[in-house]
């Protein structure tokens, strides 16, 4: 299915879940249509949908689908099994767990309540992004060079996004800005998704190797760094895509403001500090191989590293709070969390 | 020709020049055999041989070949023409110019002197690497985790290398070490060449995304950083592959020793500081596209970034001297240059 005009990355209609297929982007714009909760689980697990907010919304919709699939006899058992299956798609995704729990509680009341709750979750996520954009925009001045890492746009947060929301809002407010987009190895979410989203929004941007950010800061080209987050501990320590911490250290070295933009659900009050966050290690193949398109537009996965060597692939890193200037939240800018 | 057992990246025998074909590595191990000085020029120009020291040695051998090709009548004219042609292959390579000049001066005495001088240049470059290895080894303790960036091994410096020489020497001395190899985007010299060289030498190593070095330092896995250099100014400011500066800032943040290993020719006393070094900007295609091999082993170049976006590709950065713990030279470790 070709991409239809919809500002959202994931939405539901008549029991079906529609997801912009992020695996295919930016080379093909396709919508993945899921008719069953298991299909939606597959979409979550295989990264067709990614980004905390969008994954949360998709997970809520998945349990909503399970509600309509559940037999009258063993309704609760079926739901518990479905809940577990959804949770297993991404064992470390807080938004997913929260969304599934919310829909599950409503499903114990009625199917209609579950449907409404799943929709509420998506709407709330969208609204949070809108507010993040509004508040974050105030940090961006005319003429700013902005560095961002990984992807924290509408694809990741249903609509508007977190890190990209202030940037797009600033552009739409008439500010002259240039966004430096870290390609974000090993999965290249910057070069692929952030660049695509900025292009969709018409925002001037340029892709750089992750290695170039230090030089650009040294040259005075970066005025602010804004990234998203996967999880923010109570003390402000922030887990985000591998490489975020490097940019934070560099920003501190050059006294460049470093902001984390995130919706409420990313703030984990039960997590005391970054030391309590386990770093997910992903397959070495993400480093040893890369996928893209050949000159005929055909998808290819090729080996780009020495065949006799292995790779180590931690997916996230922890940026201690002391490197973070502030947090752009849906309730405004917070300089400190505690 | 299959790769024969030879520790050198470039060598000469009976008027022929043998070069490990670095364009084919690490996916194919081939030797480029040059029978004429023009063939050797081609090898230099097309990056079959790369790295300052190896290019210098190849250039010396090229002029040696020209000497044997020169007619008795017009010997000097032929040599001057050959010299110019060799110099034009890499107009900014200092080692190349120095080597060609040395062989040319000897060729004015006799052909035999020219042959000997070309061999001397290769041998001296090799010996410089051996000494860098010997001195640098003293910095590496048993159990060390070592980070390196880009490629500065035997391929680049005829034999032994600069950054890799101490590492390989430490391993051969029986020290238990683990080398973290930055993949070194955008051209992936780390994942391709450094990993291949360490594999050849049997040194335990693992490739990481450039983004992961900060996390590894935070986790205490890195005990020392050693990189090569493209050019070192009189005050110690060092130009090297893009991303080197980021690692240096991170190393400083964690009080991890950060060393630059380089042969004499890399130290440019005529260059006062990093401000005098112009940063080369290379084609954006190096970021937007990547090359490797598909599952059938066939070489492929594929697009890995959003087709509607551009990229900015500075090839080098400058690490100010204050971030550098010391320099590993063929005359020993120097803490300061001036």
PDB file of C-alpha atoms in Angstrom, chain A residues 28-311:
ATOM      1  CA  UNK A  28      10.068   2.975  -0.169  1.00  0.00           C
ATOM      2  CA  UNK A  29       7.051   4.589   1.423  1.00  0.00           C
ATOM      3  CA  UNK A  30       4.728   1.781   2.441  1.00  0.00           C
ATOM      4  CA  UNK A  31       2.065   1.155   5.047  1.00  0.00           C
ATOM      5  CA  UNK A  32       2.013  -2.138   6.939  1.00  0.00           C
ATOM      6  CA  UNK A  33      -1.574  -3.171   7.652  1.00  0.00           C
ATOM      7  CA  UNK A  34      -2.066  -5.498  10.579  1.00  0.00           C
ATOM      8  CA  UNK A  35      -5.323  -7.382  10.924  1.00  0.00           C
ATOM      9  CA  UNK A  36      -4.452  -9.378  14.056  1.00  0.00           C
ATOM     10  CA  UNK A  37      -2.674  -8.690  17.320  1.00  0.00           C
ATOM     11  CA  UNK A  38      -0.002 -11.203  16.343  1.00  0.00           C
ATOM     12  CA  UNK A  39       0.711  -9.295  13.140  1.00  0.00           C
ATOM     13  CA  UNK A  40       1.089  -6.145  15.199  1.00  0.00           C
ATOM     14  CA  UNK A  41       3.480  -7.988  17.527  1.00  0.00           C
ATOM     15  CA  UNK A  42       5.487  -8.945  14.468  1.00  0.00           C
ATOM     16  CA  UNK A  43       5.570  -5.320  13.341  1.00  0.00           C
ATOM     17  CA  UNK A  44       6.881  -4.280  16.753  1.00  0.00           C
ATOM     18  CA  UNK A  45       9.436  -7.066  16.961  1.00  0.00           C
ATOM     19  CA  UNK A  46      10.798  -6.594  13.451  1.00  0.00           C
ATOM     20  CA  UNK A  47      11.112  -2.813  13.847  1.00  0.00           C
ATOM     21  CA  UNK A  48       8.445  -2.036  11.233  1.00  0.00           C
ATOM     22  CA  UNK A  49       7.367   0.313  13.992  1.00  0.00           C
ATOM     23  CA  UNK A  50      10.055   1.754  16.239  1.00  0.00           C
ATOM     24  CA  UNK A  51      10.475   4.618  18.664  1.00  0.00           C
ATOM     25  CA  UNK A  52       9.112   4.532  22.213  1.00  0.00           C
ATOM     26  CA  UNK A  53       5.877   6.451  21.637  1.00  0.00           C
ATOM     27  CA  UNK A  54       4.946   4.742  18.398  1.00  0.00           C
ATOM     28  CA  UNK A  55       5.790   1.338  19.835  1.00  0.00           C
ATOM     29  CA  UNK A  56       3.620   2.146  22.861  1.00  0.00           C
ATOM     30  CA  UNK A  57       0.725   3.175  20.648  1.00  0.00           C
ATOM     31  CA  UNK A  58       1.167   0.091  18.476  1.00  0.00           C
ATOM     32  CA  UNK A  59       1.269  -2.122  21.573  1.00  0.00           C
ATOM     33  CA  UNK A  60      -1.941  -0.544  22.882  1.00  0.00           C
ATOM     34  CA  UNK A  61      -3.590  -1.155  19.532  1.00  0.00           C
ATOM     35  CA  UNK A  62      -2.258  -4.723  19.553  1.00  0.00           C
ATOM     36  CA  UNK A  63      -3.987  -5.520  22.833  1.00  0.00           C
ATOM     37  CA  UNK A  64      -7.095  -3.797  21.498  1.00  0.00           C
ATOM     38  CA  UNK A  65      -6.990  -6.262  18.601  1.00  0.00           C
ATOM     39  CA  UNK A  66      -6.501  -9.146  21.035  1.00  0.00           C
ATOM     40  CA  UNK A  67      -9.649  -8.037  22.879  1.00  0.00           C
ATOM     41  CA  UNK A  68     -11.703  -8.450  19.719  1.00  0.00           C
ATOM     42  CA  UNK A  69     -10.020 -11.776  18.952  1.00  0.00           C
ATOM     43  CA  UNK A  70     -10.523 -13.193  22.462  1.00  0.00           C
ATOM     44  CA  UNK A  71     -13.092 -15.987  22.908  1.00  0.00           C
ATOM     45  CA  UNK A  72     -15.905 -15.465  25.432  1.00  0.00           C
ATOM     46  CA  UNK A  73     -14.714 -18.522  27.307  1.00  0.00           C
ATOM     47  CA  UNK A  74     -11.228 -17.824  28.578  1.00  0.00           C
ATOM     48  CA  UNK A  75     -11.382 -14.109  27.697  1.00  0.00           C
ATOM     49  CA  UNK A  76      -9.045 -13.104  30.484  1.00  0.00           C
ATOM     50  CA  UNK A  77      -6.611 -15.979  29.884  1.00  0.00           C
ATOM     51  CA  UNK A  78      -6.416 -15.077  26.211  1.00  0.00           C
ATOM     52  CA  UNK A  79      -5.753 -11.443  27.074  1.00  0.00           C
ATOM     53  CA  UNK A  80      -3.060 -12.315  29.595  1.00  0.00           C
ATOM     54  CA  UNK A  81      -1.368 -14.508  27.020  1.00  0.00           C
ATOM     55  CA  UNK A  82      -1.625 -11.755  24.397  1.00  0.00           C
ATOM     56  CA  UNK A  83      -0.329  -9.183  26.902  1.00  0.00           C
ATOM     57  CA  UNK A  84       2.679 -11.373  27.608  1.00  0.00           C
ATOM     58  CA  UNK A  85       3.331 -11.911  23.914  1.00  0.00           C
ATOM     59  CA  UNK A  86       3.188  -8.195  23.219  1.00  0.00           C
ATOM     60  CA  UNK A  87       5.488  -7.467  26.144  1.00  0.00           C
ATOM     61  CA  UNK A  88       7.979 -10.003  24.879  1.00  0.00           C
ATOM     62  CA  UNK A  89       8.410  -8.156  21.574  1.00  0.00           C
ATOM     63  CA  UNK A  90      10.479  -5.470  23.345  1.00  0.00           C
ATOM     64  CA  UNK A  91      11.254  -6.444  26.926  1.00  0.00           C
ATOM     65  CA  UNK A  92      12.845  -3.069  27.724  1.00  0.00           C
ATOM     66  CA  UNK A  93      10.246  -0.698  26.253  1.00  0.00           C
ATOM     67  CA  UNK A  94       8.486   1.138  29.068  1.00  0.00           C
ATOM     68  CA  UNK A  95       5.863   2.820  26.899  1.00  0.00           C
ATOM     69  CA  UNK A  96       4.917  -0.570  25.569  1.00  0.00           C
ATOM     70  CA  UNK A  97       4.395  -2.013  29.039  1.00  0.00           C
ATOM     71  CA  UNK A  98       2.460   1.053  30.214  1.00  0.00           C
ATOM     72  CA  UNK A  99       0.215   1.057  27.145  1.00  0.00           C
ATOM     73  CA  UNK A 100      -0.511  -2.653  27.352  1.00  0.00           C
ATOM     74  CA  UNK A 101      -1.333  -2.360  31.058  1.00  0.00           C
ATOM     75  CA  UNK A 102      -3.688   0.559  30.471  1.00  0.00           C
ATOM     76  CA  UNK A 103      -5.579  -1.192  27.699  1.00  0.00           C
ATOM     77  CA  UNK A 104      -5.637  -4.418  29.713  1.00  0.00           C
ATOM     78  CA  UNK A 105      -7.251  -2.714  32.716  1.00  0.00           C
ATOM     79  CA  UNK A 106      -9.941  -1.192  30.495  1.00  0.00           C
ATOM     80  CA  UNK A 107     -10.447  -4.489  28.684  1.00  0.00           C
ATOM     81  CA  UNK A 108     -11.456  -5.996  32.030  1.00  0.00           C
ATOM     82  CA  UNK A 109     -14.336  -3.508  32.022  1.00  0.00           C
ATOM     83  CA  UNK A 110     -15.398  -3.734  28.371  1.00  0.00           C
ATOM     84  CA  UNK A 111     -14.107  -4.124  24.828  1.00  0.00           C
ATOM     85  CA  UNK A 112     -15.353  -0.632  23.973  1.00  0.00           C
ATOM     86  CA  UNK A 113     -13.363   0.831  26.861  1.00  0.00           C
ATOM     87  CA  UNK A 114     -10.266  -0.961  25.594  1.00  0.00           C
ATOM     88  CA  UNK A 115     -10.696   0.497  22.100  1.00  0.00           C
ATOM     89  CA  UNK A 116     -11.143   3.979  23.530  1.00  0.00           C
ATOM     90  CA  UNK A 117      -8.111   3.640  25.789  1.00  0.00           C
ATOM     91  CA  UNK A 118      -5.864   2.480  22.939  1.00  0.00           C
ATOM     92  CA  UNK A 119      -6.945   5.521  20.918  1.00  0.00           C
ATOM     93  CA  UNK A 120      -6.386   7.780  23.930  1.00  0.00           C
ATOM     94  CA  UNK A 121      -2.820   6.534  24.232  1.00  0.00           C
ATOM     95  CA  UNK A 122      -2.055   7.422  20.599  1.00  0.00           C
ATOM     96  CA  UNK A 123      -3.741  10.837  20.959  1.00  0.00           C
ATOM     97  CA  UNK A 124      -1.934  11.650  24.176  1.00  0.00           C
ATOM     98  CA  UNK A 125       1.400  10.733  22.609  1.00  0.00           C
ATOM     99  CA  UNK A 126       0.672  13.003  19.676  1.00  0.00           C
ATOM    100  CA  UNK A 127      -0.339  15.886  21.950  1.00  0.00           C
ATOM    101  CA  UNK A 128       2.804  15.482  24.061  1.00  0.00           C
ATOM    102  CA  UNK A 129       4.875  15.924  20.901  1.00  0.00           C
ATOM    103  CA  UNK A 130       2.991  19.060  19.967  1.00  0.00           C
ATOM    104  CA  UNK A 131       3.752  20.601  23.362  1.00  0.00           C
ATOM    105  CA  UNK A 132       7.413  19.526  23.248  1.00  0.00           C
ATOM    106  CA  UNK A 133       7.636  21.325  19.922  1.00  0.00           C
ATOM    107  CA  UNK A 134       6.065  24.465  21.339  1.00  0.00           C
ATOM    108  CA  UNK A 135       8.368  24.673  24.380  1.00  0.00           C
ATOM    109  CA  UNK A 136      11.524  23.492  22.620  1.00  0.00           C
ATOM    110  CA  UNK A 137      11.071  26.075  19.883  1.00  0.00           C
ATOM    111  CA  UNK A 138      11.837  28.767  22.462  1.00  0.00           C
ATOM    112  CA  UNK A 139      15.404  27.439  22.793  1.00  0.00           C
ATOM    113  CA  UNK A 140      16.139  27.809  19.088  1.00  0.00           C
ATOM    114  CA  UNK A 141      17.231  31.179  17.759  1.00  0.00           C
ATOM    115  CA  UNK A 142      17.249  32.422  14.214  1.00  0.00           C
ATOM    116  CA  UNK A 143      20.424  31.313  12.457  1.00  0.00           C
ATOM    117  CA  UNK A 144      21.073  28.302  14.682  1.00  0.00           C
ATOM    118  CA  UNK A 145      23.019  25.219  13.605  1.00  0.00           C
ATOM    119  CA  UNK A 146      21.399  22.261  15.349  1.00  0.00           C
ATOM    120  CA  UNK A 147      22.856  18.804  15.855  1.00  0.00           C
ATOM    121  CA  UNK A 148      20.608  15.804  16.355  1.00  0.00           C
ATOM    122  CA  UNK A 149      21.358  12.112  16.805  1.00  0.00           C
ATOM    123  CA  UNK A 150      19.291   9.091  15.835  1.00  0.00           C
ATOM    124  CA  UNK A 151      15.600   9.516  15.107  1.00  0.00           C
ATOM    125  CA  UNK A 152      13.121  11.064  17.487  1.00  0.00           C
ATOM    126  CA  UNK A 153      10.510  12.434  15.148  1.00  0.00           C
ATOM    127  CA  UNK A 154       6.934  11.667  14.260  1.00  0.00           C
ATOM    128  CA  UNK A 155       7.892   8.135  13.252  1.00  0.00           C
ATOM    129  CA  UNK A 156       9.016   7.488  16.822  1.00  0.00           C
ATOM    130  CA  UNK A 157       6.269   9.361  18.637  1.00  0.00           C
ATOM    131  CA  UNK A 158       3.098   8.852  16.585  1.00  0.00           C
ATOM    132  CA  UNK A 159       3.067  12.522  15.464  1.00  0.00           C
ATOM    133  CA  UNK A 160       5.275  15.656  15.869  1.00  0.00           C
ATOM    134  CA  UNK A 161       8.040  13.728  17.638  1.00  0.00           C
ATOM    135  CA  UNK A 162      10.316  14.694  20.496  1.00  0.00           C
ATOM    136  CA  UNK A 163      13.732  15.914  19.307  1.00  0.00           C
ATOM    137  CA  UNK A 164      12.402  16.895  15.885  1.00  0.00           C
ATOM    138  CA  UNK A 165       9.257  18.637  17.150  1.00  0.00           C
ATOM    139  CA  UNK A 166      11.068  21.808  18.328  1.00  0.00           C
ATOM    140  CA  UNK A 167      13.218  21.820  15.183  1.00  0.00           C
ATOM    141  CA  UNK A 168      10.292  21.579  12.803  1.00  0.00           C
ATOM    142  CA  UNK A 169       8.324  24.098  14.872  1.00  0.00           C
ATOM    143  CA  UNK A 170      11.265  26.534  14.737  1.00  0.00           C
ATOM    144  CA  UNK A 171      11.435  26.167  10.967  1.00  0.00           C
ATOM    145  CA  UNK A 172       7.688  26.632  10.638  1.00  0.00           C
ATOM    146  CA  UNK A 173       7.973  29.753  12.791  1.00  0.00           C
ATOM    147  CA  UNK A 174      10.163  31.286  10.081  1.00  0.00           C
ATOM    148  CA  UNK A 175      13.548  30.775  11.743  1.00  0.00           C
ATOM    149  CA  UNK A 176      16.521  30.226   9.475  1.00  0.00           C
ATOM    150  CA  UNK A 177      18.107  27.013  10.773  1.00  0.00           C
ATOM    151  CA  UNK A 178      20.370  24.236   9.522  1.00  0.00           C
ATOM    152  CA  UNK A 179      20.130  20.773  11.020  1.00  0.00           C
ATOM    153  CA  UNK A 180      23.219  18.555  11.101  1.00  0.00           C
ATOM    154  CA  UNK A 181      21.958  14.989  11.111  1.00  0.00           C
ATOM    155  CA  UNK A 182      24.275  12.340  12.613  1.00  0.00           C
ATOM    156  CA  UNK A 183      23.937   9.312  10.373  1.00  0.00           C
ATOM    157  CA  UNK A 184      23.768   7.275  13.612  1.00  0.00           C
ATOM    158  CA  UNK A 185      25.655   4.076  13.011  1.00  0.00           C
ATOM    159  CA  UNK A 186      25.146   1.224  13.076  1.00  0.00           C
ATOM    160  CA  UNK A 187      21.505   1.353  11.987  1.00  0.00           C
ATOM    161  CA  UNK A 188      21.684   4.752  10.287  1.00  0.00           C
ATOM    162  CA  UNK A 189      18.385   6.015  11.673  1.00  0.00           C
ATOM    163  CA  UNK A 190      19.661   9.567  11.232  1.00  0.00           C
ATOM    164  CA  UNK A 191      20.671   9.256   7.578  1.00  0.00           C
ATOM    165  CA  UNK A 192      17.585   7.231   6.808  1.00  0.00           C
ATOM    166  CA  UNK A 193      14.697   8.376   8.998  1.00  0.00           C
ATOM    167  CA  UNK A 194      15.564  11.774  10.458  1.00  0.00           C
ATOM    168  CA  UNK A 195      16.767  13.003   7.072  1.00  0.00           C
ATOM    169  CA  UNK A 196      13.573  11.672   5.498  1.00  0.00           C
ATOM    170  CA  UNK A 197      11.370  13.356   8.098  1.00  0.00           C
ATOM    171  CA  UNK A 198      13.179  16.673   7.787  1.00  0.00           C
ATOM    172  CA  UNK A 199      12.870  16.448   4.026  1.00  0.00           C
ATOM    173  CA  UNK A 200       9.117  15.791   4.368  1.00  0.00           C
ATOM    174  CA  UNK A 201       8.862  18.903   6.546  1.00  0.00           C
ATOM    175  CA  UNK A 202      11.037  20.953   4.188  1.00  0.00           C
ATOM    176  CA  UNK A 203      13.635  21.738   6.886  1.00  0.00           C
ATOM    177  CA  UNK A 204      17.183  22.535   5.641  1.00  0.00           C
ATOM    178  CA  UNK A 205      19.441  19.715   6.798  1.00  0.00           C
ATOM    179  CA  UNK A 206      22.628  17.872   5.968  1.00  0.00           C
ATOM    180  CA  UNK A 207      23.784  14.381   6.909  1.00  0.00           C
ATOM    181  CA  UNK A 208      27.189  13.970   8.576  1.00  0.00           C
ATOM    182  CA  UNK A 209      29.250  10.989   9.684  1.00  0.00           C
ATOM    183  CA  UNK A 210      28.927  10.576  13.458  1.00  0.00           C
ATOM    184  CA  UNK A 211      32.660  11.245  13.520  1.00  0.00           C
ATOM    185  CA  UNK A 212      32.259  14.812  12.234  1.00  0.00           C
ATOM    186  CA  UNK A 213      30.287  16.353  15.098  1.00  0.00           C
ATOM    187  CA  UNK A 214      33.411  17.192  17.100  1.00  0.00           C
ATOM    188  CA  UNK A 215      34.947  19.120  14.209  1.00  0.00           C
ATOM    189  CA  UNK A 216      31.705  21.009  13.590  1.00  0.00           C
ATOM    190  CA  UNK A 217      31.536  22.039  17.253  1.00  0.00           C
ATOM    191  CA  UNK A 218      35.171  23.113  17.143  1.00  0.00           C
ATOM    192  CA  UNK A 219      34.340  25.214  14.073  1.00  0.00           C
ATOM    193  CA  UNK A 220      31.442  26.899  15.883  1.00  0.00           C
ATOM    194  CA  UNK A 221      28.803  25.485  13.557  1.00  0.00           C
ATOM    195  CA  UNK A 222      26.663  23.891  16.268  1.00  0.00           C
ATOM    196  CA  UNK A 223      24.612  26.148  18.587  1.00  0.00           C
ATOM    197  CA  UNK A 224      22.484  23.507  20.279  1.00  0.00           C
ATOM    198  CA  UNK A 225      22.226  19.722  20.438  1.00  0.00           C
ATOM    199  CA  UNK A 226      18.799  18.136  20.780  1.00  0.00           C
ATOM    200  CA  UNK A 227      18.238  14.387  20.974  1.00  0.00           C
ATOM    201  CA  UNK A 228      15.464  12.137  22.147  1.00  0.00           C
ATOM    202  CA  UNK A 229      15.757   9.518  24.880  1.00  0.00           C
ATOM    203  CA  UNK A 230      14.872   5.921  25.489  1.00  0.00           C
ATOM    204  CA  UNK A 231      14.725   6.202  29.255  1.00  0.00           C
ATOM    205  CA  UNK A 232      15.461   8.976  31.733  1.00  0.00           C
ATOM    206  CA  UNK A 233      16.302   8.022  35.311  1.00  0.00           C
ATOM    207  CA  UNK A 234      15.013   9.969  38.323  1.00  0.00           C
ATOM    208  CA  UNK A 235      18.366  11.731  38.683  1.00  0.00           C
ATOM    209  CA  UNK A 236      18.390  12.804  35.020  1.00  0.00           C
ATOM    210  CA  UNK A 237      20.797  10.178  33.682  1.00  0.00           C
ATOM    211  CA  UNK A 238      19.565   9.403  30.187  1.00  0.00           C
ATOM    212  CA  UNK A 239      19.706   6.257  28.070  1.00  0.00           C
ATOM    213  CA  UNK A 240      19.553   6.914  24.351  1.00  0.00           C
ATOM    214  CA  UNK A 241      20.961   5.560  21.102  1.00  0.00           C
ATOM    215  CA  UNK A 242      24.638   4.676  21.164  1.00  0.00           C
ATOM    216  CA  UNK A 243      26.679   7.786  20.425  1.00  0.00           C
ATOM    217  CA  UNK A 244      24.448  10.219  22.306  1.00  0.00           C
ATOM    218  CA  UNK A 245      26.864  10.246  25.225  1.00  0.00           C
ATOM    219  CA  UNK A 246      29.786  11.104  22.925  1.00  0.00           C
ATOM    220  CA  UNK A 247      27.899  14.148  21.634  1.00  0.00           C
ATOM    221  CA  UNK A 248      27.039  15.221  25.176  1.00  0.00           C
ATOM    222  CA  UNK A 249      30.682  15.109  26.267  1.00  0.00           C
ATOM    223  CA  UNK A 250      31.687  17.109  23.186  1.00  0.00           C
ATOM    224  CA  UNK A 251      28.917  19.653  23.757  1.00  0.00           C
ATOM    225  CA  UNK A 252      30.063  20.159  27.353  1.00  0.00           C
ATOM    226  CA  UNK A 253      33.650  20.634  26.160  1.00  0.00           C
ATOM    227  CA  UNK A 254      32.463  23.484  23.924  1.00  0.00           C
ATOM    228  CA  UNK A 255      29.769  24.875  26.264  1.00  0.00           C
ATOM    229  CA  UNK A 256      27.091  24.068  23.732  1.00  0.00           C
ATOM    230  CA  UNK A 257      23.614  23.522  25.243  1.00  0.00           C
ATOM    231  CA  UNK A 258      22.664  19.848  25.174  1.00  0.00           C
ATOM    232  CA  UNK A 259      18.954  19.110  25.517  1.00  0.00           C
ATOM    233  CA  UNK A 260      16.987  15.899  25.767  1.00  0.00           C
ATOM    234  CA  UNK A 261      13.430  16.078  24.414  1.00  0.00           C
ATOM    235  CA  UNK A 262      11.055  13.445  25.702  1.00  0.00           C
ATOM    236  CA  UNK A 263       7.441  12.740  26.578  1.00  0.00           C
ATOM    237  CA  UNK A 264       6.403  11.965  30.163  1.00  0.00           C
ATOM    238  CA  UNK A 265       6.527   8.212  29.732  1.00  0.00           C
ATOM    239  CA  UNK A 266      10.269   8.319  29.092  1.00  0.00           C
ATOM    240  CA  UNK A 267      10.888   9.664  32.592  1.00  0.00           C
ATOM    241  CA  UNK A 268      11.249   6.659  34.865  1.00  0.00           C
ATOM    242  CA  UNK A 269      10.937   7.685  38.498  1.00  0.00           C
ATOM    243  CA  UNK A 270      11.465   4.108  39.605  1.00  0.00           C
ATOM    244  CA  UNK A 271      14.873   4.077  38.026  1.00  0.00           C
ATOM    245  CA  UNK A 272      17.158   5.908  40.418  1.00  0.00           C
ATOM    246  CA  UNK A 273      20.131   6.495  38.135  1.00  0.00           C
ATOM    247  CA  UNK A 274      21.839   5.416  34.952  1.00  0.00           C
ATOM    248  CA  UNK A 275      23.535   2.623  36.869  1.00  0.00           C
ATOM    249  CA  UNK A 276      20.168   0.876  37.074  1.00  0.00           C
ATOM    250  CA  UNK A 277      19.783   0.788  33.296  1.00  0.00           C
ATOM    251  CA  UNK A 278      20.977  -2.314  31.482  1.00  0.00           C
ATOM    252  CA  UNK A 279      22.514  -1.630  28.081  1.00  0.00           C
ATOM    253  CA  UNK A 280      20.982  -3.795  25.368  1.00  0.00           C
ATOM    254  CA  UNK A 281      23.524  -5.513  23.135  1.00  0.00           C
ATOM    255  CA  UNK A 282      22.337  -6.220  19.622  1.00  0.00           C
ATOM    256  CA  UNK A 283      23.599  -8.468  16.834  1.00  0.00           C
ATOM    257  CA  UNK A 284      27.088  -7.819  15.485  1.00  0.00           C
ATOM    258  CA  UNK A 285      25.589  -8.091  12.006  1.00  0.00           C
ATOM    259  CA  UNK A 286      24.208  -4.558  12.378  1.00  0.00           C
ATOM    260  CA  UNK A 287      27.827  -3.383  12.218  1.00  0.00           C
ATOM    261  CA  UNK A 288      29.303  -5.951   9.836  1.00  0.00           C
ATOM    262  CA  UNK A 289      26.519  -5.605   7.254  1.00  0.00           C
ATOM    263  CA  UNK A 290      24.495  -2.667   5.988  1.00  0.00           C
ATOM    264  CA  UNK A 291      21.373  -2.448   3.929  1.00  0.00           C
ATOM    265  CA  UNK A 292      20.367   0.012   1.280  1.00  0.00           C
ATOM    266  CA  UNK A 293      19.455   0.107  -2.376  1.00  0.00           C
ATOM    267  CA  UNK A 294      21.533  -0.549  -5.462  1.00  0.00           C
ATOM    268  CA  UNK A 295      21.486   1.633  -8.563  1.00  0.00           C
ATOM    269  CA  UNK A 296      18.391  -0.184  -9.813  1.00  0.00           C
ATOM    270  CA  UNK A 297      16.573   0.650  -6.575  1.00  0.00           C
ATOM    271  CA  UNK A 298      16.700  -2.937  -5.389  1.00  0.00           C
ATOM    272  CA  UNK A 299      17.258  -3.590  -1.694  1.00  0.00           C
ATOM    273  CA  UNK A 300      20.621  -5.101  -0.891  1.00  0.00           C
ATOM    274  CA  UNK A 301      22.380  -6.136   2.273  1.00  0.00           C
ATOM    275  CA  UNK A 302      26.139  -6.159   1.911  1.00  0.00           C
ATOM    276  CA  UNK A 303      29.093  -6.947   4.122  1.00  0.00           C
ATOM    277  CA  UNK A 304      31.194  -3.871   4.802  1.00  0.00           C
ATOM    278  CA  UNK A 305      33.746  -5.218   7.286  1.00  0.00           C
ATOM    279  CA  UNK A 306      36.618  -7.681   7.295  1.00  0.00           C
ATOM    280  CA  UNK A 307      35.031 -11.138   6.979  1.00  0.00           C
ATOM    281  CA  UNK A 308      37.344 -12.625   9.607  1.00  0.00           C
ATOM    282  CA  UNK A 309      36.453 -10.156  12.375  1.00  0.00           C
ATOM    283  CA  UNK A 310      33.670  -9.868  14.938  1.00  0.00           C
ATOM    284  CA  UNK A 311      31.887  -6.773  16.191  1.00  0.00           C
TER     285      UNK A 311
END
